[in-house]
Amino acid sequence: MIAVLGSELDRAACKLVEAWSAVGGVLLSARDLCRRGWVFRVPNDRKGSFVAGAVARPIEALRGVVVRRPAVAAEELAWIAQEDRQYVAAEINAFLVAWLAALRCPVLNRPTATSLSGPAWSQIQWRVAAARADVPWADPIEADTVAEVVFCGDLHCGAPSKRQVSYGTRLCAASGADLLGVQFSGDAVAAVTPQPRLADQGARDMVLAYLEHRAAA
Amino acid sequence: MIVLWGVPGDGPLDAVHRCLSRLGADVRVLDQRDAARSSVEVRAAPHGLLLSIEGPRTMAHLEFEQVGAAYLRPVETEQALPQDIAGDRLSRLHANAIDRAMIAWADVTTTMVINPPAAMAVNNSKPYQLRLIAEFGFDVPQTLVTTDPSAVRAFAAQHGRLIYKSVSGTRSIVNTLTDTSLERLECVENAPTQFQEYIPGCDVRVHVVGTEVFATEVRSEAHDYRYASLYDQDVELLPVTIPSEVAERCRSMTARMGLSVSGIDLRHTPDDSWVCFEVNPSPAFVYYEAATEQPIGDAIARLLIRADIEHQQLRAGVVAVDNIQRKPVCA
């Protein structure tokens, strides 16, 4: 089973689940966090369980997670009393950081303390990371020449040049994120996201191959 | 130059400010209340962000290349803004942009920051931090986070007395699970809720400042001594010496968490083990300092001054090298 942690309103997340239905793709929504069935123990999380698609499942069934959101927003929790939504959102996010970090299956991306999916860096922080890794940044951007390359572990998708592969790999290493969407203007980086849309079949197949390979290992 | 960022009137911020002033440091306070009336310029460079802030007060122009150390005690942007502008959306957005620029700078700068926001954020998820604490060699309480009432009953059957508290840092007051609260157990379905085995023993708060360690024994009958007055309970604080190996573990854990200063909550159990509950990355040390006279604020000030001196020496060296390289080469 591959869980996609995202919102029902996120079309990219729903498309991922649909594309991976044959391998047990399931959406893990904010609503699932407020259903009976979650069991998570610290320091040793053995025999835990989670809820996805409104069904409680053993943690051993999980072969991978793709995280499509940096946080759960209070505004999403329409079934929680208004005055408690901020608090419940903070509790859910704090729980998800711990749960995602402890999972033994591959997670794209592992959370940091400030985001459910990799580093919560602004573009200017990515620019500093790029400068430190000797990666050129496009400034200004020529909008009609921007193309996105998706990097996943050692894999990449989007017909990049050798330089683009080198730069994307360096940004993955600098940020500790296994999955990155890097927009290039020529060979210079124009923008980076730890939550690429994975809109085309090639990118989805690459991510699935990565998850299955890592789960088997 | 040393920068203090927060809202004057905050105990730890004021205490560090007083100590720095007494020690003759070059110190500036970046008052968070001014954020809506300030302007910021940010540029990226390999050594960090080049940040420049222009504020409304005298001496409020800050070039962050000159900053050699910073002490951060920020509050939420909305809480910091004065009443007359807090309701204005544009002012809030503007202030929020200034605060985010400060946080971004603090996370990428190579100068000493007490403490970097990304390292502090670990404390926002108690079970996440607890797992890290266990990896650093401390005993931690057995913990369950669940939306399943039957899992809580099984956990209680296994461990006996339980406490419950927030998973995040919000509304984080420790309570004991009683028969009355068991009646409300079905409510855990609404959101993941954290339960822990009760650990008997004596509370010890350890403040780590660089390599210095200040341990304070806390004597109280309250479940959560921080809120003892709410339950008409007394608290007595006494300076103590902890075993050197425990002190060393506290130092090492603090450094490996990317922190220069921490407030570590330990409990010394009757069977002589040391259980760690939490590492507070922005400790309100003045409460302990006032009762014990342990010079915690002074230690923080000295740590900041040392870092600032090193930074200025490094800058002077770089400038000197830079000047040499710029000299015209004569044939």
Coordinates of C-alpha atoms in Angstrom, one line a residue:
Chain A
M1 CA 0.0 0.0 0.0
I2 CA 1.2 3.5 -0.9
A3 CA -0.3 6.4 1.0
V4 CA -0.5 9.9 -0.4
L5 CA -0.7 12.4 2.4
G6 CA -2.7 15.2 1.0
S7 CA -6.0 17.0 0.7
E8 CA -9.1 15.8 -1.2
L9 CA -9.0 19.2 -2.8
D10 CA -5.4 18.6 -4.2
R11 CA -6.0 17.3 -7.7
A12 CA -2.4 16.2 -8.0
A13 CA -2.7 14.1 -4.9
C14 CA -6.0 12.5 -6.1
K15 CA -4.4 11.8 -9.5
L16 CA -1.5 10.1 -7.8
V17 CA -3.9 7.8 -5.9
E18 CA -5.8 7.0 -9.0
A19 CA -2.6 6.2 -11.0
W20 CA -1.4 3.9 -8.2
S21 CA -4.7 2.2 -7.5
A22 CA -3.2 -1.1 -8.8
V23 CA -0.5 -1.0 -6.2
G24 CA -2.8 0.0 -3.3
G25 CA -2.6 3.8 -3.7
V26 CA -4.7 5.5 -1.0
L27 CA -5.3 9.1 0.1
L28 CA -4.5 9.9 3.7
S29 CA -6.6 13.0 4.4
A30 CA -6.9 15.4 7.3
R31 CA -10.3 13.7 8.0
D32 CA -8.4 10.4 8.5
L33 CA -6.4 12.0 11.4
C34 CA -9.7 12.4 13.3
R35 CA -10.8 8.8 13.0
R36 CA -10.5 5.9 15.4
G37 CA -7.5 3.7 14.6
W38 CA -4.2 5.5 15.0
V39 CA -1.8 3.9 17.4
F40 CA 1.8 5.2 17.6
R41 CA 4.3 4.3 20.3
V42 CA 7.5 6.1 21.3
P43 CA 10.4 5.2 21.7
N44 CA 9.6 1.9 19.8
D45 CA 6.7 1.9 17.3
R46 CA 6.0 -1.7 16.8
K47 CA 2.5 -3.0 16.0
G48 CA 1.2 0.5 15.3
S49 CA -1.7 1.3 13.1
F50 CA -2.9 4.2 10.9
V51 CA -6.0 5.3 9.1
A52 CA -6.2 6.1 5.4
G53 CA -9.3 6.2 3.2
A54 CA -11.4 6.0 6.4
V55 CA -10.1 2.5 7.2
A56 CA -7.7 1.5 10.0
R57 CA -4.8 -0.5 8.8
P58 CA -1.7 -2.1 10.4
I59 CA 1.5 -0.2 9.9
E60 CA 3.2 -3.2 8.2
A61 CA 0.8 -2.8 5.3
L62 CA 2.5 0.5 4.3
R63 CA 5.2 0.3 1.6
G64 CA 5.7 4.0 1.1
V65 CA 4.3 7.5 1.7
V66 CA 4.3 10.5 -0.6
V67 CA 3.7 13.7 1.3
R68 CA 1.8 16.4 -0.8
R69 CA 1.5 19.1 1.9
P70 CA 3.7 21.1 4.2
A71 CA 1.1 21.1 6.9
V72 CA -2.6 20.5 7.7
A73 CA -4.4 23.9 7.9
A74 CA -6.9 24.7 10.7
E75 CA -9.4 25.9 8.0
E76 CA -9.6 22.3 6.6
L77 CA -10.9 20.9 9.9
A78 CA -14.6 21.8 9.3
W79 CA -15.9 19.0 11.5
I80 CA -14.0 20.4 14.6
A81 CA -15.6 23.2 16.6
Q82 CA -14.3 26.5 15.3
E83 CA -12.6 27.6 18.6
D84 CA -10.6 24.3 18.7
R85 CA -9.5 24.2 15.0
Q86 CA -6.1 25.9 15.6
Y87 CA -5.3 23.7 18.5
V88 CA -6.3 20.4 16.7
A89 CA -4.4 21.4 13.6
A90 CA -1.3 22.0 15.8
E91 CA -1.8 18.6 17.4
I92 CA -2.3 16.8 14.1
N93 CA 0.8 18.5 12.5
A94 CA 3.0 17.7 15.6
F95 CA 1.8 14.1 15.5
L96 CA 2.4 13.7 11.7
V97 CA 6.0 15.0 12.1
A98 CA 6.7 12.3 14.6
W99 CA 4.8 9.6 12.8
L100 CA 6.4 10.3 9.3
A101 CA 9.9 10.5 10.8
A102 CA 9.5 7.2 12.6
L103 CA 8.1 5.2 9.6
R104 CA 10.3 2.3 8.5
C105 CA 9.0 2.4 4.9
P106 CA 10.3 5.0 2.4
V107 CA 8.8 8.5 2.8
L108 CA 9.0 11.2 0.1
N109 CA 9.9 13.6 1.7
R110 CA 10.7 12.8 5.3
P111 CA 9.4 15.7 7.5
T112 CA 11.5 18.3 9.2
A113 CA 10.4 20.0 12.4
T114 CA 8.9 22.9 10.3
S115 CA 7.3 21.0 7.4
L116 CA 5.6 17.6 6.8
S117 CA 7.6 17.4 3.5
G118 CA 11.3 18.2 3.6
P119 CA 12.7 21.6 4.4
A120 CA 10.2 24.5 4.7
W121 CA 12.6 26.8 2.8
S122 CA 11.5 30.0 1.1
Q123 CA 13.0 30.5 -2.4
I124 CA 15.6 32.9 -0.9
Q125 CA 16.7 30.1 1.4
W126 CA 17.0 27.8 -1.6
R127 CA 19.1 30.5 -3.3
V128 CA 21.5 30.5 -0.3
A129 CA 21.6 26.7 -0.5
A130 CA 22.3 26.9 -4.3
A131 CA 25.0 29.5 -3.8
R132 CA 26.7 27.3 -1.1
A133 CA 26.5 24.3 -3.4
D134 CA 27.9 26.3 -6.3
V135 CA 24.7 26.0 -8.3
P136 CA 23.8 29.0 -10.5
W137 CA 20.5 30.7 -9.9
A138 CA 18.5 32.3 -12.8
D139 CA 18.0 36.0 -12.2
P140 CA 16.0 37.2 -13.9
I141 CA 14.0 34.3 -15.1
E142 CA 13.1 34.0 -18.8
A143 CA 9.6 32.6 -18.3
D144 CA 9.2 30.9 -21.6
T145 CA 12.4 28.8 -21.1
V146 CA 11.6 27.4 -17.7
A147 CA 11.3 23.6 -17.6
E148 CA 10.8 21.4 -14.5
V149 CA 12.9 18.4 -13.7
V150 CA 11.9 16.0 -11.0
F151 CA 14.7 14.4 -8.9
C152 CA 14.0 11.3 -6.8
G153 CA 17.0 9.7 -5.1
D154 CA 19.4 8.9 -7.9
L155 CA 16.6 9.1 -10.5
H156 CA 15.4 12.0 -12.5
C157 CA 12.7 12.7 -15.0
G158 CA 12.3 15.6 -17.5
A159 CA 15.1 15.2 -20.1
P160 CA 17.7 17.3 -18.2
S161 CA 21.1 18.2 -19.3
K162 CA 24.2 16.8 -17.5
R163 CA 24.6 20.1 -15.7
Q164 CA 21.0 20.2 -14.6
V165 CA 21.4 16.6 -13.2
S166 CA 24.5 17.7 -11.4
Y167 CA 22.8 20.8 -9.9
G168 CA 19.6 19.0 -9.0
T169 CA 21.6 16.2 -7.3
R170 CA 23.5 18.8 -5.3
L171 CA 20.3 20.6 -4.1
C172 CA 18.9 17.2 -3.0
A173 CA 22.1 16.6 -1.0
A174 CA 22.1 20.1 0.5
S175 CA 18.5 19.9 1.6
G176 CA 18.4 16.3 2.6
A177 CA 15.2 15.9 0.5
D178 CA 15.0 12.8 -1.7
L179 CA 12.2 14.3 -3.9
L180 CA 12.6 17.7 -5.5
G181 CA 11.0 19.5 -8.4
V182 CA 13.6 21.9 -9.8
Q183 CA 12.7 24.5 -12.4
F184 CA 15.5 25.4 -14.7
S185 CA 15.9 28.5 -16.9
G186 CA 18.7 27.2 -19.2
D187 CA 21.1 25.5 -16.9
A188 CA 20.4 27.9 -14.0
V189 CA 17.9 27.1 -11.2
A190 CA 14.8 29.2 -11.2
A191 CA 12.7 27.7 -8.4
V192 CA 12.7 24.6 -6.2
T193 CA 9.9 22.7 -4.5
P194 CA 9.9 19.6 -2.2
Q195 CA 6.4 18.8 -3.4
P196 CA 6.5 18.5 -7.2
R197 CA 3.1 17.9 -8.8
L198 CA 4.2 14.6 -10.5
A199 CA 1.7 15.4 -13.2
D200 CA 3.1 13.2 -16.0
Q201 CA 3.2 9.4 -16.1
G202 CA 7.0 9.3 -16.3
A203 CA 7.5 11.2 -13.0
R204 CA 4.8 9.0 -11.3
D205 CA 6.5 5.8 -12.6
M206 CA 9.9 7.0 -11.4
V207 CA 8.6 7.8 -7.9
L208 CA 6.8 4.5 -7.7
A209 CA 9.9 2.6 -8.8
Y210 CA 11.9 4.4 -6.1
L211 CA 9.4 3.6 -3.4
E212 CA 9.2 -0.1 -4.4
H213 CA 13.0 -0.4 -4.6
R214 CA 13.5 1.2 -1.2
A215 CA 10.7 -0.8 0.4
A216 CA 12.2 -4.1 -0.9
A217 CA 15.7 -3.0 0.4
Chain B
M1 CA 27.3 43.7 17.4
I2 CA 24.8 41.5 19.3
V3 CA 21.2 41.6 18.4
L4 CA 18.3 40.7 20.7
W5 CA 15.0 40.0 18.9
G6 CA 11.7 39.9 20.7
V7 CA 9.4 42.1 22.8
P8 CA 11.0 44.1 25.6
G9 CA 9.3 43.2 28.9
D10 CA 9.9 39.5 28.2
G11 CA 11.8 38.2 31.2
P12 CA 14.7 36.3 29.5
L13 CA 15.2 39.0 26.8
D14 CA 15.4 41.7 29.5
A15 CA 17.7 39.6 31.7
V16 CA 20.1 38.9 28.8
H17 CA 20.0 42.6 27.8
R18 CA 20.8 43.7 31.4
C19 CA 23.8 41.3 31.6
L20 CA 25.1 42.4 28.1
S21 CA 24.8 46.1 29.0
R22 CA 26.6 45.5 32.4
L23 CA 29.4 43.7 30.5
G24 CA 29.8 46.6 28.1
A25 CA 28.7 44.7 25.0
D26 CA 27.6 46.4 21.7
V27 CA 24.0 45.3 21.8
R28 CA 20.9 46.3 19.9
V29 CA 17.3 45.3 20.6
L30 CA 15.2 44.6 17.5
D31 CA 11.8 45.2 18.9
Q32 CA 9.2 42.9 17.3
R33 CA 6.4 45.5 18.0
D34 CA 8.0 47.7 15.4
A35 CA 7.8 45.2 12.6
A36 CA 4.8 46.7 10.9
R37 CA 6.6 50.1 10.7
S38 CA 10.0 48.7 9.5
S39 CA 11.4 47.9 6.1
V40 CA 13.7 45.0 5.2
E41 CA 16.0 44.2 2.3
V42 CA 17.1 40.6 1.7
R43 CA 19.8 39.3 -0.6
A44 CA 21.2 35.8 -0.9
A45 CA 24.9 35.1 -0.6
P46 CA 27.0 31.9 0.0
H47 CA 27.6 32.7 3.6
G48 CA 23.9 33.5 4.3
L49 CA 21.3 36.1 3.8
L50 CA 22.4 39.8 3.6
L51 CA 19.7 41.4 5.7
S52 CA 19.1 45.0 6.3
I53 CA 16.4 46.3 8.5
E54 CA 15.3 49.9 8.9
G55 CA 13.1 50.6 11.9
P56 CA 11.3 53.6 13.3
R57 CA 13.4 54.0 16.5
T58 CA 16.7 55.7 16.9
M59 CA 19.7 53.4 16.1
A60 CA 17.2 51.0 14.4
H61 CA 19.1 50.6 11.2
L62 CA 20.7 47.1 11.3
E63 CA 23.1 45.7 8.8
F64 CA 23.2 42.0 9.6
E65 CA 26.7 41.5 8.2
Q66 CA 27.9 43.3 11.4
V67 CA 25.9 41.0 13.7
G68 CA 28.2 38.6 15.4
A69 CA 25.6 36.9 17.7
A70 CA 21.9 37.0 18.2
Y71 CA 19.5 36.0 21.0
L72 CA 15.9 35.2 19.8
R73 CA 12.8 35.3 21.9
P74 CA 10.2 36.1 19.2
V75 CA 6.4 35.7 19.8
E76 CA 3.7 35.2 17.1
T77 CA 3.6 38.2 14.9
E78 CA -0.1 39.0 15.8
Q79 CA 0.8 38.9 19.5
A80 CA 3.7 41.3 19.2
L81 CA 1.8 44.0 17.2
P82 CA 0.4 47.0 19.2
Q83 CA -3.4 46.9 19.7
D84 CA -4.0 49.9 17.3
I85 CA -2.5 48.1 14.3
A86 CA -3.0 44.4 15.1
G87 CA -6.4 44.4 13.5
D88 CA -5.1 45.9 10.2
R89 CA -4.5 43.1 7.6
L90 CA -1.9 44.9 5.6
S91 CA 0.1 45.8 8.8
R92 CA -0.1 42.1 9.9
L93 CA 1.2 40.9 6.5
H94 CA 4.0 43.5 6.5
A95 CA 5.0 42.5 10.0
N96 CA 4.8 38.9 9.1
A97 CA 7.2 39.4 6.2
I98 CA 9.7 41.1 8.5
D99 CA 9.5 38.3 11.0
R100 CA 9.9 35.7 8.3
A101 CA 13.0 37.5 6.9
M102 CA 14.5 37.4 10.4
I103 CA 13.7 33.7 10.8
A104 CA 15.2 32.9 7.4
W105 CA 18.3 34.9 8.3
A106 CA 18.7 33.1 11.6
D107 CA 18.4 29.7 10.0
V108 CA 21.0 30.2 7.4
T109 CA 23.6 32.5 9.0
T110 CA 26.9 31.2 10.1
T111 CA 27.0 33.5 13.1
M112 CA 25.9 32.3 16.6
V113 CA 22.1 32.4 17.0
I114 CA 20.5 31.4 20.4
N115 CA 18.8 29.4 19.0
P116 CA 18.3 28.8 15.3
P117 CA 14.5 28.6 14.6
A118 CA 14.7 25.3 12.7
A119 CA 16.4 23.7 15.7
M120 CA 13.9 25.2 18.1
A121 CA 11.0 23.9 16.1
V122 CA 11.8 20.3 17.1
N123 CA 10.1 21.2 20.4
N124 CA 6.8 21.7 18.6
S125 CA 6.4 17.9 18.3
K126 CA 6.8 16.3 21.7
P127 CA 6.9 12.6 20.4
Y128 CA 9.3 13.6 17.6
Q129 CA 11.7 15.2 20.2
L130 CA 11.2 12.3 22.6
R131 CA 12.5 9.9 19.9
L132 CA 15.6 12.1 19.4
I133 CA 16.2 12.2 23.2
A134 CA 16.1 8.4 23.3
E135 CA 18.6 8.3 20.5
F136 CA 20.9 10.5 22.6
G137 CA 21.0 7.9 25.3
F138 CA 18.5 9.1 27.8
D139 CA 15.7 7.0 29.2
V140 CA 12.3 8.4 28.1
P141 CA 8.8 7.6 29.3
Q142 CA 6.8 4.9 27.3
T143 CA 4.5 7.0 25.2
L144 CA 1.3 6.3 23.2
V145 CA -0.3 8.7 20.7
T146 CA -3.6 7.4 19.6
T147 CA -7.2 8.0 18.4
D148 CA -8.2 4.7 19.8
P149 CA -9.8 4.5 23.3
S150 CA -9.2 0.8 23.5
A151 CA -5.4 1.3 22.9
V152 CA -5.4 3.8 25.9
R153 CA -7.1 1.2 28.1
A154 CA -4.6 -1.5 27.1
F155 CA -1.7 1.0 27.7
A156 CA -3.1 1.9 31.2
A157 CA -3.4 -1.9 32.0
Q158 CA 0.3 -2.3 31.1
H159 CA 1.7 0.8 32.8
G160 CA -0.8 1.7 35.6
R161 CA -0.9 5.4 36.3
L162 CA -0.8 7.5 33.1
I163 CA -0.5 11.2 32.4
Y164 CA -1.7 13.0 29.3
K165 CA -0.5 16.2 27.6
S166 CA -0.5 18.0 24.2
V167 CA 1.4 16.5 21.3
S168 CA 2.4 20.0 20.2
G169 CA 3.6 22.9 22.3
T170 CA 0.1 24.4 22.4
R171 CA -1.9 24.2 25.7
S172 CA 0.8 21.9 27.0
I173 CA -0.2 21.2 30.6
V174 CA 0.5 17.8 32.1
N175 CA -2.6 16.1 33.7
T176 CA -3.1 12.7 35.3
L177 CA -5.6 10.3 33.7
T178 CA -8.2 9.8 36.4
D179 CA -11.5 7.8 36.5
T180 CA -13.3 11.0 35.6
S181 CA -11.1 11.6 32.5
L182 CA -11.5 7.9 31.5
E183 CA -15.2 8.7 31.1
R184 CA -14.3 11.1 28.3
L185 CA -11.9 8.7 26.6
E186 CA -14.1 8.4 23.5
C187 CA -13.1 12.0 22.7
V188 CA -9.6 10.9 21.6
E189 CA -11.2 10.0 18.3
N190 CA -11.3 13.7 17.5
A191 CA -7.5 14.0 17.2
P192 CA -4.3 12.1 18.1
T193 CA -3.8 12.4 21.9
Q194 CA -0.6 11.7 23.8
F195 CA -0.4 9.5 26.9
Q196 CA 2.7 8.6 29.0
E197 CA 3.5 6.2 31.7
Y198 CA 3.8 8.1 35.1
I199 CA 7.5 8.3 36.2
P200 CA 8.0 8.7 40.0
G201 CA 10.8 10.7 41.3
C202 CA 12.2 14.2 41.7
D203 CA 12.1 16.8 38.9
V204 CA 15.4 18.4 37.9
R205 CA 15.6 21.3 35.4
V206 CA 19.0 21.5 33.8
H207 CA 20.0 24.6 31.9
V208 CA 22.8 24.1 29.4
V209 CA 24.6 27.3 28.2
G210 CA 27.4 26.4 25.8
T211 CA 29.5 24.1 28.0
E212 CA 28.1 25.3 31.3
V213 CA 25.5 23.3 33.2
F214 CA 23.1 24.6 35.9
A215 CA 20.9 22.1 37.6
T216 CA 17.9 22.9 39.7
E217 CA 16.0 20.5 41.9
V218 CA 12.2 21.2 41.9
R219 CA 10.2 20.2 45.0
S220 CA 6.5 20.2 44.4
E221 CA 3.4 18.0 44.8
A222 CA 1.8 19.4 41.6
H223 CA 1.5 17.2 38.4
D224 CA 3.1 20.1 36.5
Y225 CA 5.1 22.3 38.7
R226 CA 5.0 25.2 36.1
Y227 CA 1.3 25.5 36.9
A228 CA 1.5 24.7 40.7
S229 CA -0.1 28.0 41.7
L230 CA -3.3 27.1 39.8
Y231 CA -3.7 24.2 42.2
D232 CA -2.6 26.0 45.3
Q233 CA 0.6 24.0 45.4
D234 CA 4.0 25.3 46.5
V235 CA 7.2 25.0 44.5
E236 CA 10.7 25.0 46.0
L237 CA 13.7 25.4 43.7
L238 CA 17.2 24.4 44.9
P239 CA 20.6 24.4 43.1
V240 CA 22.0 20.9 42.9
T241 CA 24.9 19.0 41.4
I242 CA 24.1 16.2 39.0
P243 CA 26.4 13.3 38.2
S244 CA 29.0 14.3 35.7
E245 CA 27.9 11.7 33.1
V246 CA 24.4 13.1 33.2
A247 CA 25.7 16.6 32.8
E248 CA 27.8 15.5 29.9
R249 CA 24.9 13.8 28.2
C250 CA 22.9 17.1 28.6
R251 CA 25.7 19.1 27.0
S252 CA 26.2 16.6 24.2
M253 CA 22.4 16.4 23.4
T254 CA 22.0 20.1 23.4
A255 CA 24.9 20.6 20.9
R256 CA 23.7 17.7 18.7
M257 CA 20.3 19.2 18.5
G258 CA 21.9 22.4 17.1
L259 CA 21.2 24.4 20.3
S260 CA 23.6 26.6 22.3
V261 CA 21.2 27.0 25.2
S262 CA 18.6 24.6 26.5
G263 CA 16.3 23.9 29.4
I264 CA 16.1 20.1 29.9
D265 CA 13.4 18.5 32.0
L266 CA 14.7 15.4 33.9
R267 CA 13.3 13.2 36.6
H268 CA 15.6 11.4 39.0
T269 CA 13.8 8.2 39.8
P270 CA 14.0 6.2 43.1
D271 CA 16.0 3.5 41.4
D272 CA 18.6 6.2 40.4
S273 CA 17.9 6.5 36.7
W274 CA 17.5 9.8 34.9
V275 CA 14.5 10.1 32.7
C276 CA 14.3 12.9 30.2
F277 CA 10.9 14.4 29.2
E278 CA 11.7 17.4 27.1
V279 CA 14.4 19.8 25.8
N280 CA 13.1 23.4 25.9
P281 CA 15.0 25.4 23.2
S282 CA 13.9 28.8 24.6
P283 CA 13.9 28.3 28.3
A284 CA 12.3 30.9 30.6
F285 CA 15.4 30.7 32.9
V286 CA 14.6 33.8 35.0
Y287 CA 12.1 31.8 37.1
Y288 CA 14.9 29.4 38.2
E289 CA 17.6 32.1 38.3
A290 CA 15.5 34.3 40.7
A291 CA 15.0 31.4 43.1
T292 CA 18.5 29.9 43.0
E293 CA 20.8 32.8 42.0
Q294 CA 22.4 30.6 39.4
P295 CA 24.0 33.1 36.9
I296 CA 22.2 31.7 33.8
G297 CA 21.6 35.0 32.1
D298 CA 25.1 36.1 32.7
A299 CA 26.4 32.8 31.1
I300 CA 24.2 33.4 28.0
A301 CA 25.5 37.0 27.8
R302 CA 29.1 35.8 28.0
L303 CA 28.5 33.2 25.3
L304 CA 27.1 35.8 23.0
I305 CA 30.0 38.2 23.6
R306 CA 32.6 35.5 22.9
A307 CA 30.8 34.7 19.6
D308 CA 30.6 38.3 18.7
I309 CA 34.3 38.9 19.4
E310 CA 35.2 35.9 17.2
H311 CA 33.0 37.1 14.5
Q312 CA 34.5 40.6 14.5
Q313 CA 38.0 39.1 14.5
L314 CA 37.1 36.9 11.5
R315 CA 35.6 39.9 9.7
A316 CA 38.7 42.0 10.4
G317 CA 40.8 39.2 8.9
V318 CA 38.6 38.9 5.9
V319 CA 38.7 42.6 5.3
A320 CA 42.5 42.7 5.7
V321 CA 42.9 39.8 3.2
D322 CA 40.3 41.5 0.9
N323 CA 42.3 44.8 1.0
I324 CA 45.6 43.0 0.1
Q325 CA 43.9 41.3 -2.8
R326 CA 42.6 44.6 -4.1
K327 CA 46.0 46.3 -4.1
P328 CA 47.1 47.1 -7.6
V329 CA 49.9 44.8 -8.8
C330 CA 53.0 46.9 -9.8
A331 CA 55.3 45.7 -12.5

